[in-house]
Amino acid sequence: MNSLKLALLITLTFAFATLTVLANQALATEKGLGEKLLRQLWAEIRKPDMEAIEKTIAKGFQSVHQYGSSNREQEIKLIEGLKLGKYTLSNIKTTRNGLVIVATYFISVEETIKGKRLSKKPAPRLSVFLKTDGDWKWIAHANLKPLK
């Protein structure tokens, strides 16, 4: 093999290895994005940081809870009165399709919803984030914890 072909082969091999590393880093970062958005959201809800929450919730937001559905304004009012205790997020799974991130997870938290104190037993949730105007917004949520 002449030296020009060898140099080309080495260059192509290096370029391929570099692209593979960069692609794997981007994938790892993207996989972590959904979890980062979710953890940030719950930290804001626990405080509650209503200014940050109002900036995070998208126009057109919808949620479903044990008692029915809520729009953006109703969810903001609900969050203002939650009175969350310590919480633990677990079994977080995220997927991304273009400008949408879907997160499913369990949360163990003591919370008061509509005047009822719920148990700390882990319950499944689903949160959806939409990238709009350059920012990630919370567009949908499902709380599957039964009221008892």
Short mmCIF file of C-alpha atoms in Angstrom, two decimals:
data_model
loop_
_atom_site.label_atom_id
_atom_site.label_comp_id
_atom_site.label_asym_id
_atom_site.label_seq_id
_atom_site.Cartn_x
_atom_site.Cartn_y
_atom_site.Cartn_z
CA MET A 1 0.00 0.00 0.00
CA ASN A 2 1.51 3.32 -0.93
CA SER A 3 1.88 6.08 1.64
CA LEU A 4 -0.93 8.22 0.20
CA LYS A 5 -3.46 5.39 0.56
CA LEU A 6 -2.19 4.62 4.04
CA ALA A 7 -2.52 8.28 5.09
CA LEU A 8 -6.05 8.40 3.64
CA LEU A 9 -7.01 5.19 5.46
CA ILE A 10 -5.64 6.52 8.77
CA THR A 11 -7.44 9.86 8.28
CA LEU A 12 -10.76 8.17 7.46
CA THR A 13 -10.42 5.80 10.42
CA PHE A 14 -9.71 8.72 12.76
CA ALA A 15 -12.64 10.72 11.34
CA PHE A 16 -15.01 7.77 11.75
CA ALA A 17 -13.85 7.16 15.34
CA THR A 18 -14.27 10.85 16.18
CA LEU A 19 -17.77 10.98 14.68
CA THR A 20 -18.76 7.84 16.58
CA VAL A 21 -17.58 9.32 19.89
CA LEU A 22 -19.38 12.61 19.20
CA ALA A 23 -22.59 10.80 18.22
CA ASN A 24 -22.47 8.70 21.41
CA GLN A 25 -21.91 11.85 23.51
CA ALA A 26 -24.86 13.59 21.82
CA LEU A 27 -27.07 10.54 22.42
CA ALA A 28 -26.07 10.39 26.10
CA THR A 29 -26.75 14.11 26.48
CA GLU A 30 -30.12 13.78 24.75
CA LYS A 31 -31.11 10.80 26.91
CA GLY A 32 -30.29 12.87 29.98
CA LEU A 33 -32.28 15.88 28.76
CA GLY A 34 -35.69 14.37 29.51
CA GLU A 35 -34.63 13.38 33.01
CA LYS A 36 -33.09 16.82 33.59
CA LEU A 37 -36.33 18.55 32.51
CA LEU A 38 -38.35 16.26 34.75
CA ARG A 39 -36.16 16.76 37.83
CA GLN A 40 -36.14 20.54 37.29
CA LEU A 41 -39.93 20.58 37.00
CA TRP A 42 -40.43 18.66 40.25
CA ALA A 43 -37.93 20.86 42.09
CA GLU A 44 -39.92 23.90 40.95
CA ILE A 45 -43.22 22.27 41.99
CA ARG A 46 -41.90 21.38 45.45
CA LYS A 47 -40.80 24.95 46.31
CA PRO A 48 -43.21 26.03 44.66
CA ASP A 49 -41.51 28.45 42.27
CA MET A 50 -44.65 29.72 40.59
CA GLU A 51 -42.83 32.16 38.31
CA ALA A 52 -40.67 29.35 36.90
CA ILE A 53 -43.64 26.99 36.68
CA GLU A 54 -45.72 29.52 34.75
CA LYS A 55 -42.81 29.97 32.31
CA THR A 56 -42.45 26.18 31.99
CA ILE A 57 -46.10 25.30 31.34
CA ALA A 58 -46.98 25.62 27.65
CA LYS A 59 -50.07 27.29 26.31
CA GLY A 60 -52.42 24.45 25.41
CA PHE A 61 -51.23 22.38 28.40
CA GLN A 62 -53.51 19.53 29.48
CA SER A 63 -53.35 17.12 32.36
CA VAL A 64 -55.41 14.25 33.61
CA HIS A 65 -55.78 13.44 37.28
CA GLN A 66 -57.94 11.01 39.22
CA TYR A 67 -60.76 13.55 39.35
CA GLY A 68 -60.62 14.59 35.67
CA SER A 69 -58.74 16.86 33.32
CA SER A 70 -57.15 20.29 33.84
CA ASN A 71 -56.02 23.05 31.54
CA ARG A 72 -53.00 25.30 32.07
CA GLU A 73 -54.69 27.71 34.48
CA GLN A 74 -56.26 24.90 36.52
CA GLU A 75 -52.90 23.09 36.79
CA ILE A 76 -51.16 26.25 37.98
CA LYS A 77 -53.84 26.70 40.67
CA LEU A 78 -53.46 23.03 41.67
CA ILE A 79 -49.67 23.33 41.96
CA GLU A 80 -50.00 26.45 44.15
CA GLY A 81 -51.93 24.38 46.71
CA LEU A 82 -50.07 21.04 46.51
CA LYS A 83 -47.98 21.22 49.70
CA LEU A 84 -45.49 18.56 48.63
CA GLY A 85 -43.24 16.79 51.06
CA LYS A 86 -40.00 15.10 50.12
CA TYR A 87 -40.24 13.08 46.94
CA THR A 88 -38.35 10.38 45.08
CA LEU A 89 -38.41 9.90 41.32
CA SER A 90 -37.68 6.40 40.05
CA ASN A 91 -37.91 4.17 36.97
CA ILE A 92 -37.54 7.20 34.70
CA LYS A 93 -37.81 6.37 31.02
CA THR A 94 -37.63 9.05 28.35
CA THR A 95 -38.01 9.05 24.59
CA ARG A 96 -37.62 11.86 22.12
CA ASN A 97 -39.26 12.31 18.76
CA GLY A 98 -38.18 15.59 17.20
CA LEU A 99 -39.46 18.44 19.33
CA VAL A 100 -41.24 16.18 21.85
CA ILE A 101 -39.88 14.38 24.93
CA VAL A 102 -42.08 11.87 26.73
CA ALA A 103 -41.13 10.85 30.27
CA THR A 104 -42.73 8.03 32.24
CA TYR A 105 -41.74 7.51 35.85
CA PHE A 106 -42.81 6.69 39.37
CA ILE A 107 -42.88 9.24 42.13
CA SER A 108 -43.11 8.62 45.82
CA VAL A 109 -44.41 11.78 47.47
CA GLU A 110 -46.78 12.94 50.16
CA GLU A 111 -49.10 15.44 48.57
CA THR A 112 -52.41 17.13 49.17
CA ILE A 113 -54.67 17.35 46.13
CA LYS A 114 -58.10 18.97 46.34
CA GLY A 115 -57.88 18.83 50.14
CA LYS A 116 -57.07 15.10 50.30
CA ARG A 117 -53.71 13.94 51.68
CA LEU A 118 -52.43 11.08 49.55
CA SER A 119 -50.10 8.29 50.62
CA LYS A 120 -46.40 8.25 49.82
CA LYS A 121 -46.74 4.95 47.94
CA PRO A 122 -45.00 5.20 44.51
CA ALA A 123 -47.39 5.95 41.67
CA PRO A 124 -46.91 6.19 37.90
CA ARG A 125 -46.85 9.51 36.08
CA LEU A 126 -46.34 10.69 32.53
CA SER A 127 -45.03 14.11 31.54
CA VAL A 128 -44.59 15.45 28.01
CA PHE A 129 -42.29 18.32 27.04
CA LEU A 130 -42.42 20.27 23.77
CA LYS A 131 -39.64 22.42 22.37
CA THR A 132 -41.19 25.67 21.27
CA ASP A 133 -39.63 29.08 20.64
CA GLY A 134 -36.23 27.60 21.58
CA ASP A 135 -37.34 26.48 25.06
CA TRP A 136 -38.67 23.21 26.45
CA LYS A 137 -42.23 23.56 27.78
CA TRP A 138 -44.36 21.16 29.82
CA ILE A 139 -47.34 20.43 27.54
CA ALA A 140 -49.06 17.37 29.08
CA HIS A 141 -49.16 15.38 32.31
CA ALA A 142 -50.91 12.30 33.67
CA ASN A 143 -51.13 11.55 37.39
CA LEU A 144 -52.16 7.93 37.88
CA LYS A 145 -52.19 7.96 41.70
CA PRO A 146 -55.64 6.95 42.94
CA LEU A 147 -57.50 9.16 45.38
CA LYS A 148 -58.64 7.12 48.41
#
